Amino acid sequence: TGYGLLSLHDADTFIGEMRLFKSEEELLNLKRACQISAEAHVAAMKFTKPGVSERQIQGHMLNYFYSQNSAREGYGFIVASGNSATTLHYNFNDQICKDGDLLLIDAGAEYNYFTGDITRTFPVNGKFTKAQVDIYQGVLNVQKEIISNLKPGVLFKDLHTQGASLLTDLMLELGLLHGRKEDIIAANAHRKYYPHGIGHWLGMDVHDAGLYYIKGEPRAIQENMCFTIEPGLYIPESDAQAPAQYRGIGVRIEDNILITSTGNEVMTSDVPKEVSEIESLMQI
């Protein structure tokens, strides 16, 4: 061609950086996606009762998405009742919700190409049991503590470390694990009941683009970054080593966070997550 050899560069990193820091317009779209997602989760809580199928709940939420001009779900629905909630990415969504079980819903609406990503766990019959509260309140306390410390300058890696530490404390308290916390974490034994990280970038994709490490160094969170915080505990009913009252319980609580200049904003705060708030809503 007369121009010699052309130098080719992978643009993924550059585009990822652009997507990681949200513009004013991008935030408007993401917040709207979060709002629609939140309202659909509230609608699902009100709709759920014993005898309703997971698929009916999915359809109820999807109908709400469409009613608010959401083009589609942002990712595949997880509507997992009972022991199915202990499977991390359960997606059959074909069981009947039973009295006494918990229901875990992980779902988000897409709006103008941006997606929300919310998880809530609540009782099918509207009333938590004592064992369910033990797990649920512990996970909620972990989530609230982590969110309370989110501000510019905090290392994203430290959020994962804090989540693992706090959840291991909870596992020890509940008798799920035994021994020294440091030894448990070093051996990754806590991952038996908490097999994922504390969160991920959020934007046009549910697991959005952007580096977590730069030249090998962990990245600090900065203003206008958005991500999830989603601690969880999952105890399969087949786990003979777990206390009997906790077997078959899976809990995850996930919110969508915007980092501001001085702290953070929970963009999905309209969905109840306190035990009393959930029980009150489901009695309406």
PDB file of C-alpha atoms in Angstrom:
ATOM      1  CA  THR A   1       0.000   0.000   0.000  1.00  0.00           C
ATOM      2  CA  GLY A   2       2.993   2.256   0.320  1.00  0.00           C
ATOM      3  CA  TYR A   3       2.465   2.811   4.057  1.00  0.00           C
ATOM      4  CA  GLY A   4       4.615  -0.020   5.348  1.00  0.00           C
ATOM      5  CA  LEU A   5       3.633  -2.320   8.204  1.00  0.00           C
ATOM      6  CA  LEU A   6       0.718  -1.210  10.365  1.00  0.00           C
ATOM      7  CA  SER A   7       0.895  -1.575  14.129  1.00  0.00           C
ATOM      8  CA  LEU A   8      -2.154  -3.315  15.587  1.00  0.00           C
ATOM      9  CA  HIS A   9      -3.237  -2.825  19.198  1.00  0.00           C
ATOM     10  CA  ASP A  10      -5.871  -4.594  21.274  1.00  0.00           C
ATOM     11  CA  ALA A  11      -8.473  -1.958  22.172  1.00  0.00           C
ATOM     12  CA  ASP A  12     -10.110  -3.990  24.943  1.00  0.00           C
ATOM     13  CA  THR A  13      -8.166  -2.276  27.722  1.00  0.00           C
ATOM     14  CA  PHE A  14      -8.902   1.220  26.411  1.00  0.00           C
ATOM     15  CA  ILE A  15     -12.596   0.506  25.944  1.00  0.00           C
ATOM     16  CA  GLY A  16     -12.758  -1.167  29.343  1.00  0.00           C
ATOM     17  CA  GLU A  17     -11.382   1.961  30.989  1.00  0.00           C
ATOM     18  CA  MET A  18     -13.981   4.083  29.205  1.00  0.00           C
ATOM     19  CA  ARG A  19     -16.765   1.791  30.401  1.00  0.00           C
ATOM     20  CA  LEU A  20     -15.460   1.652  33.959  1.00  0.00           C
ATOM     21  CA  PHE A  21     -15.947   5.366  34.628  1.00  0.00           C
ATOM     22  CA  LYS A  22     -19.576   6.304  34.031  1.00  0.00           C
ATOM     23  CA  SER A  23     -20.571   9.579  32.372  1.00  0.00           C
ATOM     24  CA  GLU A  24     -23.611  11.555  33.499  1.00  0.00           C
ATOM     25  CA  GLU A  25     -25.752  10.073  30.721  1.00  0.00           C
ATOM     26  CA  GLU A  26     -24.518   6.552  31.398  1.00  0.00           C
ATOM     27  CA  LEU A  27     -25.412   6.946  35.067  1.00  0.00           C
ATOM     28  CA  LEU A  28     -28.922   8.066  34.160  1.00  0.00           C
ATOM     29  CA  ASN A  29     -29.420   4.890  32.137  1.00  0.00           C
ATOM     30  CA  LEU A  30     -27.828   2.630  34.740  1.00  0.00           C
ATOM     31  CA  LYS A  31     -29.862   4.153  37.559  1.00  0.00           C
ATOM     32  CA  ARG A  32     -33.045   3.677  35.545  1.00  0.00           C
ATOM     33  CA  ALA A  33     -32.117   0.036  34.955  1.00  0.00           C
ATOM     34  CA  CYS A  34     -31.550  -0.339  38.700  1.00  0.00           C
ATOM     35  CA  GLN A  35     -34.877   1.324  39.493  1.00  0.00           C
ATOM     36  CA  ILE A  36     -36.844  -0.946  37.157  1.00  0.00           C
ATOM     37  CA  SER A  37     -34.999  -3.966  38.556  1.00  0.00           C
ATOM     38  CA  ALA A  38     -35.751  -2.890  42.122  1.00  0.00           C
ATOM     39  CA  GLU A  39     -39.445  -2.354  41.449  1.00  0.00           C
ATOM     40  CA  ALA A  40     -39.669  -5.783  39.807  1.00  0.00           C
ATOM     41  CA  HIS A  41     -38.080  -7.424  42.856  1.00  0.00           C
ATOM     42  CA  VAL A  42     -40.632  -5.726  45.100  1.00  0.00           C
ATOM     43  CA  ALA A  43     -43.410  -6.953  42.806  1.00  0.00           C
ATOM     44  CA  ALA A  44     -41.988 -10.485  43.018  1.00  0.00           C
ATOM     45  CA  MET A  45     -41.997 -10.399  46.815  1.00  0.00           C
ATOM     46  CA  LYS A  46     -45.653  -9.385  46.804  1.00  0.00           C
ATOM     47  CA  PHE A  47     -46.525 -12.037  44.206  1.00  0.00           C
ATOM     48  CA  THR A  48     -44.740 -14.988  45.819  1.00  0.00           C
ATOM     49  CA  LYS A  49     -46.640 -17.499  47.931  1.00  0.00           C
ATOM     50  CA  PRO A  50     -46.637 -21.276  48.427  1.00  0.00           C
ATOM     51  CA  GLY A  51     -47.770 -23.087  45.283  1.00  0.00           C
ATOM     52  CA  VAL A  52     -46.497 -20.484  42.818  1.00  0.00           C
ATOM     53  CA  SER A  53     -43.857 -21.744  40.394  1.00  0.00           C
ATOM     54  CA  GLU A  54     -40.421 -20.236  39.949  1.00  0.00           C
ATOM     55  CA  ARG A  55     -41.264 -19.739  36.273  1.00  0.00           C
ATOM     56  CA  GLN A  56     -44.408 -17.774  37.127  1.00  0.00           C
ATOM     57  CA  ILE A  57     -42.337 -15.439  39.281  1.00  0.00           C
ATOM     58  CA  GLN A  58     -39.825 -15.010  36.469  1.00  0.00           C
ATOM     59  CA  GLY A  59     -42.655 -14.176  34.074  1.00  0.00           C
ATOM     60  CA  HIS A  60     -44.154 -11.707  36.541  1.00  0.00           C
ATOM     61  CA  MET A  61     -40.850  -9.860  36.780  1.00  0.00           C
ATOM     62  CA  LEU A  62     -40.202  -9.972  33.050  1.00  0.00           C
ATOM     63  CA  ASN A  63     -43.656  -8.536  32.383  1.00  0.00           C
ATOM     64  CA  TYR A  64     -42.822  -5.676  34.733  1.00  0.00           C
ATOM     65  CA  PHE A  65     -39.540  -5.058  32.909  1.00  0.00           C
ATOM     66  CA  TYR A  66     -41.413  -4.739  29.621  1.00  0.00           C
ATOM     67  CA  SER A  67     -44.058  -2.478  31.155  1.00  0.00           C
ATOM     68  CA  GLN A  68     -41.289  -0.005  32.033  1.00  0.00           C
ATOM     69  CA  ASN A  69     -39.767   0.009  28.532  1.00  0.00           C
ATOM     70  CA  SER A  70     -36.936  -2.323  29.450  1.00  0.00           C
ATOM     71  CA  ALA A  71     -35.954  -4.194  26.299  1.00  0.00           C
ATOM     72  CA  ARG A  72     -35.027  -7.432  28.043  1.00  0.00           C
ATOM     73  CA  GLU A  73     -33.479  -8.983  31.124  1.00  0.00           C
ATOM     74  CA  GLY A  74     -29.826  -8.076  31.547  1.00  0.00           C
ATOM     75  CA  TYR A  75     -28.811 -11.728  32.095  1.00  0.00           C
ATOM     76  CA  GLY A  76     -30.453 -15.087  32.699  1.00  0.00           C
ATOM     77  CA  PHE A  77     -32.903 -15.187  35.602  1.00  0.00           C
ATOM     78  CA  ILE A  78     -32.053 -17.134  38.744  1.00  0.00           C
ATOM     79  CA  VAL A  79     -35.278 -17.950  40.601  1.00  0.00           C
ATOM     80  CA  ALA A  80     -34.256 -20.620  43.094  1.00  0.00           C
ATOM     81  CA  SER A  81     -36.460 -21.946  45.874  1.00  0.00           C
ATOM     82  CA  GLY A  82     -35.463 -24.226  48.716  1.00  0.00           C
ATOM     83  CA  ASN A  83     -32.307 -26.263  48.220  1.00  0.00           C
ATOM     84  CA  SER A  84     -31.964 -24.940  44.648  1.00  0.00           C
ATOM     85  CA  ALA A  85     -30.759 -21.653  46.165  1.00  0.00           C
ATOM     86  CA  THR A  86     -27.576 -23.441  47.233  1.00  0.00           C
ATOM     87  CA  THR A  87     -26.646 -23.902  43.539  1.00  0.00           C
ATOM     88  CA  LEU A  88     -24.766 -20.774  42.542  1.00  0.00           C
ATOM     89  CA  HIS A  89     -26.086 -20.340  38.995  1.00  0.00           C
ATOM     90  CA  TYR A  90     -29.281 -22.388  39.136  1.00  0.00           C
ATOM     91  CA  ASN A  91     -31.375 -21.520  36.084  1.00  0.00           C
ATOM     92  CA  PHE A  92     -33.953 -24.270  35.605  1.00  0.00           C
ATOM     93  CA  ASN A  93     -36.561 -22.106  37.370  1.00  0.00           C
ATOM     94  CA  ASP A  94     -39.096 -24.935  37.102  1.00  0.00           C
ATOM     95  CA  GLN A  95     -39.912 -25.865  40.704  1.00  0.00           C
ATOM     96  CA  ILE A  96     -42.970 -25.072  42.809  1.00  0.00           C
ATOM     97  CA  CYS A  97     -42.296 -22.750  45.752  1.00  0.00           C
ATOM     98  CA  LYS A  98     -43.035 -24.563  49.010  1.00  0.00           C
ATOM     99  CA  ASP A  99     -44.241 -23.337  52.368  1.00  0.00           C
ATOM    100  CA  GLY A 100     -41.270 -22.911  54.716  1.00  0.00           C
ATOM    101  CA  ASP A 101     -38.657 -22.515  51.979  1.00  0.00           C
ATOM    102  CA  LEU A 102     -36.596 -19.479  51.070  1.00  0.00           C
ATOM    103  CA  LEU A 103     -36.615 -18.076  47.544  1.00  0.00           C
ATOM    104  CA  LEU A 104     -33.463 -16.536  46.046  1.00  0.00           C
ATOM    105  CA  ILE A 105     -33.984 -14.267  43.030  1.00  0.00           C
ATOM    106  CA  ASP A 106     -31.037 -12.877  41.065  1.00  0.00           C
ATOM    107  CA  ALA A 107     -32.404 -10.733  38.227  1.00  0.00           C
ATOM    108  CA  GLY A 108     -31.927  -7.364  36.571  1.00  0.00           C
ATOM    109  CA  ALA A 109     -33.537  -5.308  33.831  1.00  0.00           C
ATOM    110  CA  GLU A 110     -31.661  -3.872  30.872  1.00  0.00           C
ATOM    111  CA  TYR A 111     -32.415  -0.258  29.969  1.00  0.00           C
ATOM    112  CA  ASN A 112     -30.724   1.545  27.071  1.00  0.00           C
ATOM    113  CA  TYR A 113     -28.045  -1.173  27.098  1.00  0.00           C
ATOM    114  CA  PHE A 114     -27.265  -0.845  30.831  1.00  0.00           C
ATOM    115  CA  THR A 115     -28.286  -3.505  33.331  1.00  0.00           C
ATOM    116  CA  GLY A 116     -29.172  -3.747  36.985  1.00  0.00           C
ATOM    117  CA  ASP A 117     -28.072  -6.793  39.005  1.00  0.00           C
ATOM    118  CA  ILE A 118     -30.009  -7.415  42.211  1.00  0.00           C
ATOM    119  CA  THR A 119     -30.297 -10.474  44.426  1.00  0.00           C
ATOM    120  CA  ARG A 120     -32.770 -10.838  47.248  1.00  0.00           C
ATOM    121  CA  THR A 121     -33.619 -13.862  49.376  1.00  0.00           C
ATOM    122  CA  PHE A 122     -36.931 -14.069  51.208  1.00  0.00           C
ATOM    123  CA  PRO A 123     -39.373 -16.614  52.683  1.00  0.00           C
ATOM    124  CA  VAL A 124     -41.973 -18.079  50.335  1.00  0.00           C
ATOM    125  CA  ASN A 125     -44.648 -17.810  53.032  1.00  0.00           C
ATOM    126  CA  GLY A 126     -43.593 -14.328  54.149  1.00  0.00           C
ATOM    127  CA  LYS A 127     -42.142 -15.357  57.518  1.00  0.00           C
ATOM    128  CA  PHE A 128     -38.515 -16.287  58.249  1.00  0.00           C
ATOM    129  CA  THR A 129     -37.765 -19.226  60.535  1.00  0.00           C
ATOM    130  CA  LYS A 130     -35.191 -18.911  63.316  1.00  0.00           C
ATOM    131  CA  ALA A 131     -32.588 -20.875  61.332  1.00  0.00           C
ATOM    132  CA  GLN A 132     -33.239 -18.790  58.215  1.00  0.00           C
ATOM    133  CA  VAL A 133     -32.781 -15.588  60.207  1.00  0.00           C
ATOM    134  CA  ASP A 134     -29.477 -16.884  61.600  1.00  0.00           C
ATOM    135  CA  ILE A 135     -28.069 -17.199  58.079  1.00  0.00           C
ATOM    136  CA  TYR A 136     -29.851 -14.258  56.498  1.00  0.00           C
ATOM    137  CA  GLN A 137     -29.102 -11.669  59.171  1.00  0.00           C
ATOM    138  CA  GLY A 138     -25.471 -12.722  59.278  1.00  0.00           C
ATOM    139  CA  VAL A 139     -25.085 -12.280  55.517  1.00  0.00           C
ATOM    140  CA  LEU A 140     -26.933  -8.958  55.639  1.00  0.00           C
ATOM    141  CA  ASN A 141     -24.672  -7.677  58.416  1.00  0.00           C
ATOM    142  CA  VAL A 142     -21.623  -8.526  56.298  1.00  0.00           C
ATOM    143  CA  GLN A 143     -23.032  -6.699  53.289  1.00  0.00           C
ATOM    144  CA  LYS A 144     -23.934  -3.605  55.296  1.00  0.00           C
ATOM    145  CA  GLU A 145     -20.505  -3.434  56.929  1.00  0.00           C
ATOM    146  CA  ILE A 146     -18.704  -3.651  53.595  1.00  0.00           C
ATOM    147  CA  ILE A 147     -20.946  -1.036  51.965  1.00  0.00           C
ATOM    148  CA  SER A 148     -20.446   1.342  54.890  1.00  0.00           C
ATOM    149  CA  ASN A 149     -16.706   1.487  54.128  1.00  0.00           C
ATOM    150  CA  LEU A 150     -16.938   2.073  50.367  1.00  0.00           C
ATOM    151  CA  LYS A 151     -15.296   5.296  49.217  1.00  0.00           C
ATOM    152  CA  PRO A 152     -12.642   6.448  46.754  1.00  0.00           C
ATOM    153  CA  GLY A 153      -9.209   4.998  47.483  1.00  0.00           C
ATOM    154  CA  VAL A 154     -10.324   1.644  48.891  1.00  0.00           C
ATOM    155  CA  LEU A 155      -8.710  -1.287  47.059  1.00  0.00           C
ATOM    156  CA  PHE A 156     -11.203  -3.570  45.328  1.00  0.00           C
ATOM    157  CA  LYS A 157      -9.049  -6.537  46.361  1.00  0.00           C
ATOM    158  CA  ASP A 158      -9.506  -5.551  50.008  1.00  0.00           C
ATOM    159  CA  LEU A 159     -13.277  -5.821  49.597  1.00  0.00           C
ATOM    160  CA  HIS A 160     -12.872  -9.487  48.641  1.00  0.00           C
ATOM    161  CA  THR A 161     -10.551 -10.026  51.609  1.00  0.00           C
ATOM    162  CA  GLN A 162     -12.957  -8.324  54.003  1.00  0.00           C
ATOM    163  CA  GLY A 163     -15.897 -10.321  52.673  1.00  0.00           C
ATOM    164  CA  ALA A 164     -14.098 -13.632  53.116  1.00  0.00           C
ATOM    165  CA  SER A 165     -13.002 -12.663  56.629  1.00  0.00           C
ATOM    166  CA  LEU A 166     -16.440 -11.551  57.819  1.00  0.00           C
ATOM    167  CA  LEU A 167     -18.237 -14.509  56.272  1.00  0.00           C
ATOM    168  CA  THR A 168     -15.730 -16.932  57.797  1.00  0.00           C
ATOM    169  CA  ASP A 169     -16.464 -15.373  61.191  1.00  0.00           C
ATOM    170  CA  LEU A 170     -20.139 -16.071  60.520  1.00  0.00           C
ATOM    171  CA  MET A 171     -19.460 -19.678  59.490  1.00  0.00           C
ATOM    172  CA  LEU A 172     -17.520 -20.241  62.704  1.00  0.00           C
ATOM    173  CA  GLU A 173     -20.280 -18.643  64.763  1.00  0.00           C
ATOM    174  CA  LEU A 174     -22.918 -20.877  63.154  1.00  0.00           C
ATOM    175  CA  GLY A 175     -20.853 -24.048  63.547  1.00  0.00           C
ATOM    176  CA  LEU A 176     -20.449 -24.561  59.812  1.00  0.00           C
ATOM    177  CA  LEU A 177     -16.656 -24.507  60.109  1.00  0.00           C
ATOM    178  CA  HIS A 178     -14.249 -25.166  62.964  1.00  0.00           C
ATOM    179  CA  GLY A 179     -10.690 -24.082  63.684  1.00  0.00           C
ATOM    180  CA  ARG A 180      -8.642 -20.896  63.378  1.00  0.00           C
ATOM    181  CA  LYS A 181      -9.996 -18.344  60.939  1.00  0.00           C
ATOM    182  CA  GLU A 182      -6.568 -17.670  59.456  1.00  0.00           C
ATOM    183  CA  ASP A 183      -6.004 -21.376  58.745  1.00  0.00           C
ATOM    184  CA  ILE A 184      -9.470 -21.758  57.234  1.00  0.00           C
ATOM    185  CA  ILE A 185      -8.978 -18.857  54.827  1.00  0.00           C
ATOM    186  CA  ALA A 186      -5.419 -19.890  53.937  1.00  0.00           C
ATOM    187  CA  ALA A 187      -6.725 -23.341  52.981  1.00  0.00           C
ATOM    188  CA  ASN A 188      -9.702 -21.827  51.120  1.00  0.00           C
ATOM    189  CA  ALA A 189     -11.953 -23.980  53.322  1.00  0.00           C
ATOM    190  CA  HIS A 190     -14.435 -21.100  53.612  1.00  0.00           C
ATOM    191  CA  ARG A 191     -15.163 -21.481  49.908  1.00  0.00           C
ATOM    192  CA  LYS A 192     -17.174 -24.608  50.669  1.00  0.00           C
ATOM    193  CA  TYR A 193     -20.026 -22.293  51.661  1.00  0.00           C
ATOM    194  CA  TYR A 194     -18.946 -19.044  49.950  1.00  0.00           C
ATOM    195  CA  PRO A 195     -17.590 -20.011  46.510  1.00  0.00           C
ATOM    196  CA  HIS A 196     -17.458 -16.595  44.835  1.00  0.00           C
ATOM    197  CA  GLY A 197     -16.118 -13.079  45.241  1.00  0.00           C
ATOM    198  CA  ILE A 198     -17.761 -10.108  46.901  1.00  0.00           C
ATOM    199  CA  GLY A 199     -18.679  -8.281  43.691  1.00  0.00           C
ATOM    200  CA  HIS A 200     -17.863  -7.186  40.147  1.00  0.00           C
ATOM    201  CA  TRP A 201     -17.962  -4.164  37.853  1.00  0.00           C
ATOM    202  CA  LEU A 202     -21.422  -3.282  36.534  1.00  0.00           C
ATOM    203  CA  GLY A 203     -22.533  -1.405  33.425  1.00  0.00           C
ATOM    204  CA  MET A 204     -23.409  -2.411  29.885  1.00  0.00           C
ATOM    205  CA  ASP A 205     -22.654  -6.016  30.817  1.00  0.00           C
ATOM    206  CA  VAL A 206     -23.667  -7.538  34.112  1.00  0.00           C
ATOM    207  CA  HIS A 207     -19.999  -8.479  34.629  1.00  0.00           C
ATOM    208  CA  ASP A 208     -18.685  -5.380  32.950  1.00  0.00           C
ATOM    209  CA  ALA A 209     -15.359  -4.529  31.340  1.00  0.00           C
ATOM    210  CA  GLY A 210     -12.454  -3.016  33.257  1.00  0.00           C
ATOM    211  CA  LEU A 211      -9.267  -4.153  34.953  1.00  0.00           C
ATOM    212  CA  TYR A 212      -9.140  -5.156  38.619  1.00  0.00           C
ATOM    213  CA  TYR A 213      -5.328  -4.999  38.600  1.00  0.00           C
ATOM    214  CA  ILE A 214      -3.056  -2.495  36.859  1.00  0.00           C
ATOM    215  CA  LYS A 215       0.482  -3.710  36.167  1.00  0.00           C
ATOM    216  CA  GLY A 216       0.012  -6.346  38.838  1.00  0.00           C
ATOM    217  CA  GLU A 217      -1.177  -3.922  41.504  1.00  0.00           C
ATOM    218  CA  PRO A 218      -4.726  -4.059  42.926  1.00  0.00           C
ATOM    219  CA  ARG A 219      -6.931  -1.244  41.750  1.00  0.00           C
ATOM    220  CA  ALA A 220      -8.447   1.410  44.012  1.00  0.00           C
ATOM    221  CA  ILE A 221     -12.100   2.260  43.519  1.00  0.00           C
ATOM    222  CA  GLN A 222     -12.763   5.788  42.261  1.00  0.00           C
ATOM    223  CA  GLU A 223     -15.614   8.206  41.745  1.00  0.00           C
ATOM    224  CA  ASN A 224     -18.168   7.141  39.094  1.00  0.00           C
ATOM    225  CA  MET A 225     -17.200   3.477  39.220  1.00  0.00           C
ATOM    226  CA  CYS A 226     -20.153   1.106  39.646  1.00  0.00           C
ATOM    227  CA  PHE A 227     -20.117  -2.442  40.970  1.00  0.00           C
ATOM    228  CA  THR A 228     -22.024  -5.007  42.995  1.00  0.00           C
ATOM    229  CA  ILE A 229     -21.632  -6.111  46.598  1.00  0.00           C
ATOM    230  CA  GLU A 230     -23.080  -9.608  47.041  1.00  0.00           C
ATOM    231  CA  PRO A 231     -22.067 -11.766  50.012  1.00  0.00           C
ATOM    232  CA  GLY A 232     -23.732 -15.150  50.335  1.00  0.00           C
ATOM    233  CA  LEU A 233     -23.796 -18.477  52.168  1.00  0.00           C
ATOM    234  CA  TYR A 234     -24.954 -21.742  50.602  1.00  0.00           C
ATOM    235  CA  ILE A 235     -25.471 -24.920  52.643  1.00  0.00           C
ATOM    236  CA  PRO A 236     -26.685 -27.892  50.540  1.00  0.00           C
ATOM    237  CA  GLU A 237     -29.232 -30.157  52.212  1.00  0.00           C
ATOM    238  CA  SER A 238     -26.891 -33.085  51.472  1.00  0.00           C
ATOM    239  CA  ASP A 239     -24.127 -31.624  53.665  1.00  0.00           C
ATOM    240  CA  ALA A 240     -24.057 -33.983  56.642  1.00  0.00           C
ATOM    241  CA  GLN A 241     -21.319 -31.916  58.331  1.00  0.00           C
ATOM    242  CA  ALA A 242     -23.484 -28.797  58.638  1.00  0.00           C
ATOM    243  CA  PRO A 243     -25.857 -28.286  61.576  1.00  0.00           C
ATOM    244  CA  ALA A 244     -29.149 -29.906  60.557  1.00  0.00           C
ATOM    245  CA  GLN A 245     -31.223 -26.739  60.907  1.00  0.00           C
ATOM    246  CA  TYR A 246     -29.126 -24.930  58.274  1.00  0.00           C
ATOM    247  CA  ARG A 247     -29.099 -27.599  55.575  1.00  0.00           C
ATOM    248  CA  GLY A 248     -30.854 -26.575  52.376  1.00  0.00           C
ATOM    249  CA  ILE A 249     -30.533 -22.837  53.026  1.00  0.00           C
ATOM    250  CA  GLY A 250     -28.964 -20.566  50.423  1.00  0.00           C
ATOM    251  CA  VAL A 251     -28.806 -16.798  50.924  1.00  0.00           C
ATOM    252  CA  ARG A 252     -27.319 -14.052  48.787  1.00  0.00           C
ATOM    253  CA  ILE A 253     -27.977 -10.316  49.083  1.00  0.00           C
ATOM    254  CA  GLU A 254     -26.767  -8.137  46.223  1.00  0.00           C
ATOM    255  CA  ASP A 255     -26.920  -4.393  45.657  1.00  0.00           C
ATOM    256  CA  ASN A 256     -25.553  -2.047  43.007  1.00  0.00           C
ATOM    257  CA  ILE A 257     -23.121   0.637  44.165  1.00  0.00           C
ATOM    258  CA  LEU A 258     -22.024   3.962  42.696  1.00  0.00           C
ATOM    259  CA  ILE A 259     -18.867   5.483  44.142  1.00  0.00           C
ATOM    260  CA  THR A 260     -19.267   9.203  44.802  1.00  0.00           C
ATOM    261  CA  SER A 261     -16.655  11.834  45.615  1.00  0.00           C
ATOM    262  CA  THR A 262     -17.013  11.227  49.354  1.00  0.00           C
ATOM    263  CA  GLY A 263     -18.539   7.774  49.706  1.00  0.00           C
ATOM    264  CA  ASN A 264     -21.131   5.733  47.881  1.00  0.00           C
ATOM    265  CA  GLU A 265     -24.728   5.532  46.734  1.00  0.00           C
ATOM    266  CA  VAL A 266     -26.712   2.301  46.818  1.00  0.00           C
ATOM    267  CA  MET A 267     -28.645   2.516  43.564  1.00  0.00           C
ATOM    268  CA  THR A 268     -30.879  -0.439  44.469  1.00  0.00           C
ATOM    269  CA  SER A 269     -31.901   0.599  47.975  1.00  0.00           C
ATOM    270  CA  ASP A 270     -35.621   0.572  47.119  1.00  0.00           C
ATOM    271  CA  VAL A 271     -35.753  -3.209  47.523  1.00  0.00           C
ATOM    272  CA  PRO A 272     -36.311  -4.165  51.177  1.00  0.00           C
ATOM    273  CA  LYS A 273     -33.651  -6.327  52.770  1.00  0.00           C
ATOM    274  CA  GLU A 274     -34.200  -6.026  56.512  1.00  0.00           C
ATOM    275  CA  VAL A 275     -36.076  -9.029  57.920  1.00  0.00           C
ATOM    276  CA  SER A 276     -38.886  -6.887  59.328  1.00  0.00           C
ATOM    277  CA  GLU A 277     -39.250  -4.909  56.083  1.00  0.00           C
ATOM    278  CA  ILE A 278     -39.529  -8.046  53.964  1.00  0.00           C
ATOM    279  CA  GLU A 279     -42.046  -9.680  56.283  1.00  0.00           C
ATOM    280  CA  SER A 280     -44.119  -6.504  56.408  1.00  0.00           C
ATOM    281  CA  LEU A 281     -44.139  -6.130  52.612  1.00  0.00           C
ATOM    282  CA  MET A 282     -45.160  -9.740  52.050  1.00  0.00           C
ATOM    283  CA  GLN A 283     -48.141  -9.441  54.392  1.00  0.00           C
ATOM    284  CA  ILE A 284     -49.694  -6.661  52.274  1.00  0.00           C
TER     285      ILE A 284
END
